mmCIF file of C-alpha atoms in Angstrom:
data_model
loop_
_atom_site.group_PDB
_atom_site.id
_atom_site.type_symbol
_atom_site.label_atom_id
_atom_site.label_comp_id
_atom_site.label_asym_id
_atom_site.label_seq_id
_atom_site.Cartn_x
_atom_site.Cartn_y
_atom_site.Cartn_z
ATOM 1 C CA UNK D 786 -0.856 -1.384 24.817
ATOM 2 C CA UNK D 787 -3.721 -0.750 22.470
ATOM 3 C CA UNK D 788 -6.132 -1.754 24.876
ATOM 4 C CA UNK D 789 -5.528 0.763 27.737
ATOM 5 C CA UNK D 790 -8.600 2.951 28.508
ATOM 6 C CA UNK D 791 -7.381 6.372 28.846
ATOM 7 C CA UNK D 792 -9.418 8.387 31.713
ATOM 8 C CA UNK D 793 -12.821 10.513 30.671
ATOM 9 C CA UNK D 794 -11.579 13.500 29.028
ATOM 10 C CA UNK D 795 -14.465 16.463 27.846
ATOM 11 C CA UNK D 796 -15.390 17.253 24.677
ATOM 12 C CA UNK D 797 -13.253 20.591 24.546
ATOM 13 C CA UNK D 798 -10.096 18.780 25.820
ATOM 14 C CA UNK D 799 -10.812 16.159 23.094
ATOM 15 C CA UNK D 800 -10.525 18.918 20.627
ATOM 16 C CA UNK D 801 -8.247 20.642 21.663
ATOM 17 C CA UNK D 802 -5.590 17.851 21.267
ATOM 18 C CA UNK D 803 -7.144 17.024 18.026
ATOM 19 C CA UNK D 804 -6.636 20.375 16.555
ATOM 20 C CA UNK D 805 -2.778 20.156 18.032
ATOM 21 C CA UNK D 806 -2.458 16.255 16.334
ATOM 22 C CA UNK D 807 -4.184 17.454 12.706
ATOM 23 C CA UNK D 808 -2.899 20.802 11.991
ATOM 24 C CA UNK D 809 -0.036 23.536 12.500
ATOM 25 C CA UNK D 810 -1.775 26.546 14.089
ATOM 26 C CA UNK D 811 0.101 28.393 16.919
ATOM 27 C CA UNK D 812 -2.355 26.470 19.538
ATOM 28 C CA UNK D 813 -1.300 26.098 23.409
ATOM 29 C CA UNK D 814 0.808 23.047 24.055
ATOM 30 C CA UNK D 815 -2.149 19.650 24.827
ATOM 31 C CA UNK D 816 0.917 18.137 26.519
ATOM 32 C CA UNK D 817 1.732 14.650 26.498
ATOM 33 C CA UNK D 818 -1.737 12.872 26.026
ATOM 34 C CA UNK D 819 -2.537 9.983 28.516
ATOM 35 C CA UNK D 820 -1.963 6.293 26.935
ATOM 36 C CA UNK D 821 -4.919 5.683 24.688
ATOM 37 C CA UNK D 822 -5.844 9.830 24.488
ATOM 38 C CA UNK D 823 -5.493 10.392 21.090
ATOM 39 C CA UNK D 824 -7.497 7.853 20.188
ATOM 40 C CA UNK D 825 -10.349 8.930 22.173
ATOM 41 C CA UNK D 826 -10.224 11.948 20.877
ATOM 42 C CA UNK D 827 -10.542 11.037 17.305
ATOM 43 C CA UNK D 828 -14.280 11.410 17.477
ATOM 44 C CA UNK D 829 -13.545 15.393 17.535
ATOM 45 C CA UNK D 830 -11.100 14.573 13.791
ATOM 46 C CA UNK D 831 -14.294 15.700 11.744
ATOM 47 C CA UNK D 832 -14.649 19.112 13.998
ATOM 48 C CA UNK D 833 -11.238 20.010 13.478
ATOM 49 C CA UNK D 834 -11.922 18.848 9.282
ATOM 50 C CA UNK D 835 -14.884 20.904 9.306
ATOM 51 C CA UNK D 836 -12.938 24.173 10.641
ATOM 52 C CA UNK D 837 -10.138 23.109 8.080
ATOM 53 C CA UNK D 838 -11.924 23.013 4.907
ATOM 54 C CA UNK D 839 -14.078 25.920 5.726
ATOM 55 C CA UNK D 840 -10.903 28.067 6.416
ATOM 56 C CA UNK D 841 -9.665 26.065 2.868
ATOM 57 C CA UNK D 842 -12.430 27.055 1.300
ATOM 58 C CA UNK D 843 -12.625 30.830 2.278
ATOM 59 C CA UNK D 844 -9.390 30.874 0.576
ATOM 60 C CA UNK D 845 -10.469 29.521 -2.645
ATOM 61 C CA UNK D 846 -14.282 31.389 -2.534
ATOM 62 C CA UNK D 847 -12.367 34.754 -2.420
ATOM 63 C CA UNK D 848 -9.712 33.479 -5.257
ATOM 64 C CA UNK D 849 -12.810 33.165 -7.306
ATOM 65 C CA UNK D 850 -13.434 36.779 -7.176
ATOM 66 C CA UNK D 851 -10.681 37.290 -9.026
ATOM 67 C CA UNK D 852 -8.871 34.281 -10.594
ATOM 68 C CA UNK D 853 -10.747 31.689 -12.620
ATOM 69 C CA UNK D 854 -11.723 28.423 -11.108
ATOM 70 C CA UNK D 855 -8.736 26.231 -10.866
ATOM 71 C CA UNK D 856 -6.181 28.323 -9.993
ATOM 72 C CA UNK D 857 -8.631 29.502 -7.077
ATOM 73 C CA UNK D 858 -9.261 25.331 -6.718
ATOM 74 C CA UNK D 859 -5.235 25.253 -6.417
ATOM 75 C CA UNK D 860 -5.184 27.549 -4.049
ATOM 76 C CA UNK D 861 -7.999 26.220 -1.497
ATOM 77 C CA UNK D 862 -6.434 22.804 -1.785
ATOM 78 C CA UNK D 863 -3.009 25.227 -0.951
ATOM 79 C CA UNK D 864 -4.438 26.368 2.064
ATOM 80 C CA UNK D 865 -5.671 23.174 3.251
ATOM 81 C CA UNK D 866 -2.043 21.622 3.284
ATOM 82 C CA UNK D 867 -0.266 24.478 4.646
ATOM 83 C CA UNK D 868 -2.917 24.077 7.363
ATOM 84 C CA UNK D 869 -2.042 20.665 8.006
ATOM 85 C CA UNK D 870 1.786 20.911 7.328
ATOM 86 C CA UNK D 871 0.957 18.217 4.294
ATOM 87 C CA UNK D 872 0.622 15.679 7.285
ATOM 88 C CA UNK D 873 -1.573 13.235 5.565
ATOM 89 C CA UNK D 874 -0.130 14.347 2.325
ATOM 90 C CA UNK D 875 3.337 12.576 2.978
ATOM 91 C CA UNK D 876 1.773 9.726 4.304
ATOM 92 C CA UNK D 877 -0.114 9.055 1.651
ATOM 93 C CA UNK D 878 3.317 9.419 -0.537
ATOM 94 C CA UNK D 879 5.025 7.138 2.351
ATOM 95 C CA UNK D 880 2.169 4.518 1.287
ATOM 96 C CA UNK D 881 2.338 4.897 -2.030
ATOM 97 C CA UNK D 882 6.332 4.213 -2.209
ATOM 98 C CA UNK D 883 5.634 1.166 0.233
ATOM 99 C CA UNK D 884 3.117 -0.535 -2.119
ATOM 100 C CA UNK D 885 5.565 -0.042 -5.163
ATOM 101 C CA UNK D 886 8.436 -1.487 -3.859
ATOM 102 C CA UNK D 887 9.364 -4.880 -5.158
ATOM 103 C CA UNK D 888 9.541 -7.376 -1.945
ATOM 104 C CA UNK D 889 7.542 -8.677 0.833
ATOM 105 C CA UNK D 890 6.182 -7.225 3.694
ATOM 106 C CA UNK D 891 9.359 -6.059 5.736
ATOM 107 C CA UNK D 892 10.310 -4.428 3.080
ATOM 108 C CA UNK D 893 7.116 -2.372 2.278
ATOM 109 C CA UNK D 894 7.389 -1.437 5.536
ATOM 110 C CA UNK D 895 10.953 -0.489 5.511
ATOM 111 C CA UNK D 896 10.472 1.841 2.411
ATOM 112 C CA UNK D 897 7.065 3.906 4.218
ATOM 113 C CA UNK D 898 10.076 4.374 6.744
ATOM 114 C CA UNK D 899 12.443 5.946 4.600
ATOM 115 C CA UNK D 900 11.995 9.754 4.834
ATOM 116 C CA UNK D 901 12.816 10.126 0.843
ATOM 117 C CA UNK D 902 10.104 10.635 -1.642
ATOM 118 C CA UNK D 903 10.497 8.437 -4.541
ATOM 119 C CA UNK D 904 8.525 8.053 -8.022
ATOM 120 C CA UNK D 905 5.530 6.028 -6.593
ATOM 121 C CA UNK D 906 4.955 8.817 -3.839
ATOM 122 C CA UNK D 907 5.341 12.084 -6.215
ATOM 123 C CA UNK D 908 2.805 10.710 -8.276
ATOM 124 C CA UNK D 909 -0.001 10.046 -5.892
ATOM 125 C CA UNK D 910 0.719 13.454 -4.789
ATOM 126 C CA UNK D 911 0.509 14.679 -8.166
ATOM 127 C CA UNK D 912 -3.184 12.735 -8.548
ATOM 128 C CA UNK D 913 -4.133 13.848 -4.639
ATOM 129 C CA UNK D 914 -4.032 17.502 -5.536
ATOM 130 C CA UNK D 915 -4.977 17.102 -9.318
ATOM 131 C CA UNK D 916 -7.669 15.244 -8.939
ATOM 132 C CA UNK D 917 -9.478 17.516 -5.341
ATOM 133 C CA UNK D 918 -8.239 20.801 -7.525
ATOM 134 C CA UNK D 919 -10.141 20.054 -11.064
ATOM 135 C CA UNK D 920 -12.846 18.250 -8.808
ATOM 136 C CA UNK D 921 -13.171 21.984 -7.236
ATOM 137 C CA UNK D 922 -12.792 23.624 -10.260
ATOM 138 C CA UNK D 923 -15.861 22.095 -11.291
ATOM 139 C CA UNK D 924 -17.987 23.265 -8.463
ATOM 140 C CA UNK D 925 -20.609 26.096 -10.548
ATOM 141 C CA UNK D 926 -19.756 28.925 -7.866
ATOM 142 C CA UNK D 927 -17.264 29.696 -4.722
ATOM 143 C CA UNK D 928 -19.540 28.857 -1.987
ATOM 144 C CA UNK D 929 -20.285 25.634 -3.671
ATOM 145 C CA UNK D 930 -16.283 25.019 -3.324
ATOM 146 C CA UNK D 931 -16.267 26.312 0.006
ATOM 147 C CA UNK D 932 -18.863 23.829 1.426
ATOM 148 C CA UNK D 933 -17.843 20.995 -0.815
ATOM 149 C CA UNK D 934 -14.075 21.305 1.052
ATOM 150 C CA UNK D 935 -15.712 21.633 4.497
ATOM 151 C CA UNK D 936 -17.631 18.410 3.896
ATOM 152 C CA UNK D 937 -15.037 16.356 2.231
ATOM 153 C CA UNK D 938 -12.442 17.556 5.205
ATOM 154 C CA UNK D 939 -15.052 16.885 7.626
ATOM 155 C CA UNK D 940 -16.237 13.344 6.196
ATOM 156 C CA UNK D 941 -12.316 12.225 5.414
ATOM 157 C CA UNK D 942 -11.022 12.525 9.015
ATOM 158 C CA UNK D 943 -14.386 10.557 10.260
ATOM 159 C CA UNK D 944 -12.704 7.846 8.842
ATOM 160 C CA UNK D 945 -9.604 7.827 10.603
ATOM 161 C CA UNK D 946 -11.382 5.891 13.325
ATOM 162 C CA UNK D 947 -13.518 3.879 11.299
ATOM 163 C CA UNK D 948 -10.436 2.148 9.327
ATOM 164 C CA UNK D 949 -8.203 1.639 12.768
ATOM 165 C CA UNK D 950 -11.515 -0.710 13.932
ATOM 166 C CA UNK D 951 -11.270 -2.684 10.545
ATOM 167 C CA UNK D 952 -7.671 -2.883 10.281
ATOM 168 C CA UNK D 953 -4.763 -3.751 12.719
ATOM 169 C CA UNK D 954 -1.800 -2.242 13.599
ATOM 170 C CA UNK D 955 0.529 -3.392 11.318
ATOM 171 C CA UNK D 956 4.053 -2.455 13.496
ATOM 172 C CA UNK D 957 3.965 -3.333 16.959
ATOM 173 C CA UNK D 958 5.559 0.802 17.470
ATOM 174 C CA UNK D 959 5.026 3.444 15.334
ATOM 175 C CA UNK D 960 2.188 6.236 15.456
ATOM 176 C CA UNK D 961 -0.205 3.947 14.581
ATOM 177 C CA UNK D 962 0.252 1.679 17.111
ATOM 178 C CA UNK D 963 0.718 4.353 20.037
ATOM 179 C CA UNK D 964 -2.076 5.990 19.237
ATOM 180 C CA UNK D 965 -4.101 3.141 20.480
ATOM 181 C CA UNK D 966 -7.486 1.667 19.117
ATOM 182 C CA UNK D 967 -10.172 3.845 19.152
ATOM 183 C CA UNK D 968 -13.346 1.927 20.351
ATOM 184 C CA UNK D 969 -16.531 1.496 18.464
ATOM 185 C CA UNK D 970 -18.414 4.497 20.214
ATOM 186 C CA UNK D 971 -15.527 6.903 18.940
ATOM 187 C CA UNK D 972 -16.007 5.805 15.922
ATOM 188 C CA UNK D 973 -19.704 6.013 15.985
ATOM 189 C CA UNK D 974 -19.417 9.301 17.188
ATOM 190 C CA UNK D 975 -17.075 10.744 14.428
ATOM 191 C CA UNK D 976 -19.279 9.137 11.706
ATOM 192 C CA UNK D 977 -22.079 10.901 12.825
ATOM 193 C CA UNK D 978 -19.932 14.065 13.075
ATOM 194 C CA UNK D 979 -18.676 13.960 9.636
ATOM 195 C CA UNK D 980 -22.219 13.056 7.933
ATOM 196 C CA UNK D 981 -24.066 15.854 10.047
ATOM 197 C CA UNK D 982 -21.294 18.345 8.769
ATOM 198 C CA UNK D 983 -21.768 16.776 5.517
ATOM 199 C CA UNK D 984 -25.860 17.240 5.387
ATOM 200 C CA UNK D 985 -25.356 20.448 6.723
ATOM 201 C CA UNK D 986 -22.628 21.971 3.950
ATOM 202 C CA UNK D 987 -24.596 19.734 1.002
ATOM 203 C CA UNK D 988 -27.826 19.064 2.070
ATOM 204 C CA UNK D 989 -29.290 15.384 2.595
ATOM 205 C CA UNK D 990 -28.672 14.166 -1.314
ATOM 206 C CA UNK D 991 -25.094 15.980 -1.439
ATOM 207 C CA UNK D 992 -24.197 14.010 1.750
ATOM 208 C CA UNK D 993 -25.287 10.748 0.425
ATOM 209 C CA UNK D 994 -23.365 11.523 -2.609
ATOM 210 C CA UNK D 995 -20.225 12.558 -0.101
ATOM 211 C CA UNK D 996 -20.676 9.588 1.997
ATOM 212 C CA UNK D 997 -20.230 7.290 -0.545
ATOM 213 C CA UNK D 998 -17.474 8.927 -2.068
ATOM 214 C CA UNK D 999 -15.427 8.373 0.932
ATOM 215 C CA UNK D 1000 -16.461 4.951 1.663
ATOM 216 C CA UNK D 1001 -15.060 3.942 -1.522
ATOM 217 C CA UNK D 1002 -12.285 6.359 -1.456
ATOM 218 C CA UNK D 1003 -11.416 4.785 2.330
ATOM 219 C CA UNK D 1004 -12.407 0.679 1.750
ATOM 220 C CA UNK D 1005 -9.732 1.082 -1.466
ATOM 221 C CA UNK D 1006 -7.145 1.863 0.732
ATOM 222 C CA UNK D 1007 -8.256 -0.438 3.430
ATOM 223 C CA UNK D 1008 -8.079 -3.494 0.973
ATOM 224 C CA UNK D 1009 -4.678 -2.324 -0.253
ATOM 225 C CA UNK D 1010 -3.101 -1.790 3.306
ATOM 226 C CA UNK D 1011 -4.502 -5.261 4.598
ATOM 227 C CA UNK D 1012 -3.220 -7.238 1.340
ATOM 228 C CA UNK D 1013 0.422 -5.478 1.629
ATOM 229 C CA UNK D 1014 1.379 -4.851 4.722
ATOM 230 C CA UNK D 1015 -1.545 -6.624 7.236
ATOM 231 C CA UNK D 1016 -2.949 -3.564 8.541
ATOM 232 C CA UNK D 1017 -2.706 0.173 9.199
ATOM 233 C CA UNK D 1018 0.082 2.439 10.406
ATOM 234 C CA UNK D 1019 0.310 6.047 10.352
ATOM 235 C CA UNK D 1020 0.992 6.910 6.866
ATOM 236 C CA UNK D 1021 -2.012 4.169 5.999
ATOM 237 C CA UNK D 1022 -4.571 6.062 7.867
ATOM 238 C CA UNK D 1023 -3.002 9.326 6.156
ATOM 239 C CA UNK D 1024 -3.702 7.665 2.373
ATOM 240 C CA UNK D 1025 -7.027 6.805 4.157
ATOM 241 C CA UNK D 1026 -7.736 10.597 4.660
ATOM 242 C CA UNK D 1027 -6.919 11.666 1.589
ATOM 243 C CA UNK D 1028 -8.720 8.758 -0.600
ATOM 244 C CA UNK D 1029 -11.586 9.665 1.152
ATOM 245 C CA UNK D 1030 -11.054 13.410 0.553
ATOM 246 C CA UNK D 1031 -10.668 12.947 -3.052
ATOM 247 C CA UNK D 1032 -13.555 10.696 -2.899
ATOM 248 C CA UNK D 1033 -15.866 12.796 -1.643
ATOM 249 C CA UNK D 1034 -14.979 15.981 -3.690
ATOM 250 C CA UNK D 1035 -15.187 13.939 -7.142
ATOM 251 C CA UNK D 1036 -18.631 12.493 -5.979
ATOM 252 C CA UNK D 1037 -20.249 16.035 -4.712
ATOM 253 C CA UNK D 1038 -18.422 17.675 -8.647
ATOM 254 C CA UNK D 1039 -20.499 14.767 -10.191
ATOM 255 C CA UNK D 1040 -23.486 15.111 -8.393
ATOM 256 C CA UNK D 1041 -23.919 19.268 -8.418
ATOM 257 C CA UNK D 1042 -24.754 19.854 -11.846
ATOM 258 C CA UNK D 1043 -27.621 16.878 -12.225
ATOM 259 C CA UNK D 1044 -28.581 18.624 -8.829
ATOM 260 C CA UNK D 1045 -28.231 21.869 -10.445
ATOM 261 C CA UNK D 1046 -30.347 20.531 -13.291
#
C-alpha cells in the first residue's frame, strides 16, 4: 500500500490539499486524494507552515502593541492552534499518554487510540505551549516573534517527511499508514523549503540556529517512537511537529540576544 506512486500532481494542487490536511480554513473541498497523494504533497507542509506562523505571528506582533510580551506570546501560539484545530497538538498528547502507559507495545498503541486525554498528555500540552510562549516572549520586539513563528512553523512541518523516511509505519491502518511513504525527493524538497523560509525570516545564522533546533527537537521523538512502539503513526509525526516547533523557537530565543549583542 505504501508503495503506490500516486500520478504527477502540480505544485498548486499539492498545496492546495496540504493546506486542506494541516489547517481549518473554509478552503474548497481537495476531494478524496489519489492513493499515495498526500504524501506527495508533503513537500508543500513547510508552505502551508510558513503562511501559518506568519498569520500566528501577525496576531502576536499586534498584541505587542498593546499587551506585554507573553500574553501577546500566548496569544500568537493561540492563533496558531485555532488555525490548525490543535491537530498536531492532540497528537502529540495521544503520544505522550502512549509512552506513559505501563505495558508493551499493543498497549501503547491501544492508549494513542483512546480519544481521552489523560495526565501524561495534559502535561506535554502544558510544556508545548509553555515552553513556544516564554520562548516568544523572549524575542526583543514583535517582528522578531512574528518571523521566529513563521520559521519554526515552516521548519517543523519539513519534518513531517523527513521522519516517515527514517521511521516505519508502526500500524498496518491508521493515518499514518494511508498516507503512504513519501519518497526521498519529497523530502528533499520540503527540507529545502523549510530552511529557505527559515534563512529568509532569520537570516543565514538564525536558520542554522533553527535548523538545529528542530533536528534535535524531531530525532528525540524519532528515538522515542522507534524504542516504544517501532515506528511512526499519525499522532507520532504530530509530537514530531511540535518537538521540532518548540525546538526551533527555544534555539532562535537563545540565539537573538548574542546576535543582538
Amino acid at each position: 500500500m505504501n508503495d503506490i506512486s500516486p500520478p504527477p500532481r502540480g505544485w498548486l494542487a499539492d498545496l492546495h490539499l496540504a493546506a486542506v490536511f494541516l489547517t481549518r480554513l473554509p478552503l474548497p473541498d481537495a476531494g478524496k486524494p489519489p492513493p499515495g497523494g498526500l504524501a506527495a504533497a508533503m513537500r508543500c507542509f513547510p508552505l502551508v507552515g510558513l503562511g501559518l506562523g506568519l498569520a500566528a505571528g501577525l496576531a502576536g506582533m499586534l498584541a505587542a502593541t498593546v499587551l506585554p510580551p507573553l500574553p501577546s506570546a500566548l496569544l500568537a501560539v493561540l492563533a496558531l492552534v485555532l488555525l490548525t484545530g490543535a491537530l498536531h497538538e492532540d497528537g502529540l498528547a495521544d503520544l505522550a499518554d502512549g509512552l506513559g502507559a505501563r505495558g508493551g507495545r499493543d498497549r501503547r498503541l491501544e492508549v494513542m487510540r483512546d480519544s481521552r486525554t489523560g495526565a501524561f498528555g495534559v502535561l506535554a500540552l502544558l510544556f508545548s505551549v509553555g515552553l513556544r510562549a516564554t520562548a516568544l516572549a523572549a524575542m526583543p520586539g514583535g517582528w522578531e516573534m512574528l518571523t521566529a513563528l513563521a520559521a519554526a512553523a515552516a521548519l517543523s512541518r519539513a519534518t513531517i517527511p523527513a521522519a516517515m523516511q527514517i521511521m516505519a509505519p508502526a500500524r498496518a491502518d491508521g493515518l499514518g499508514a494511508s498516507a503512504g511513504v513519501p519518497d526521498a525527493s519529497v523530502a528533499a524538497h520540503a527540507a529545502g523549503l523549510g530552511l529557505v523560509a527559515a534563512a529568509v525570516c532569520l537570516g543565514l545564522d538564525g536558520a542554522l540556529a533553527a535548523a538545529c533546533g528542530a533536528l534535535l527537537g524531531g530525532l528525540a521523538v524519532v528515538v522515542l517512537a522507534r524504542r516504544a512502539i517501532g515506528g511512526y503513526t499519525g499522532d507520532v509525526l504530530g509530537a514530531v511537529q511540535q518537538a521540532a516547533e518548540t525546538g526551533v523557537l527555544l534555539a532562535v530565543a537563545a540565539a537573538l540576544p548574542r546576535a543582538a549583542g
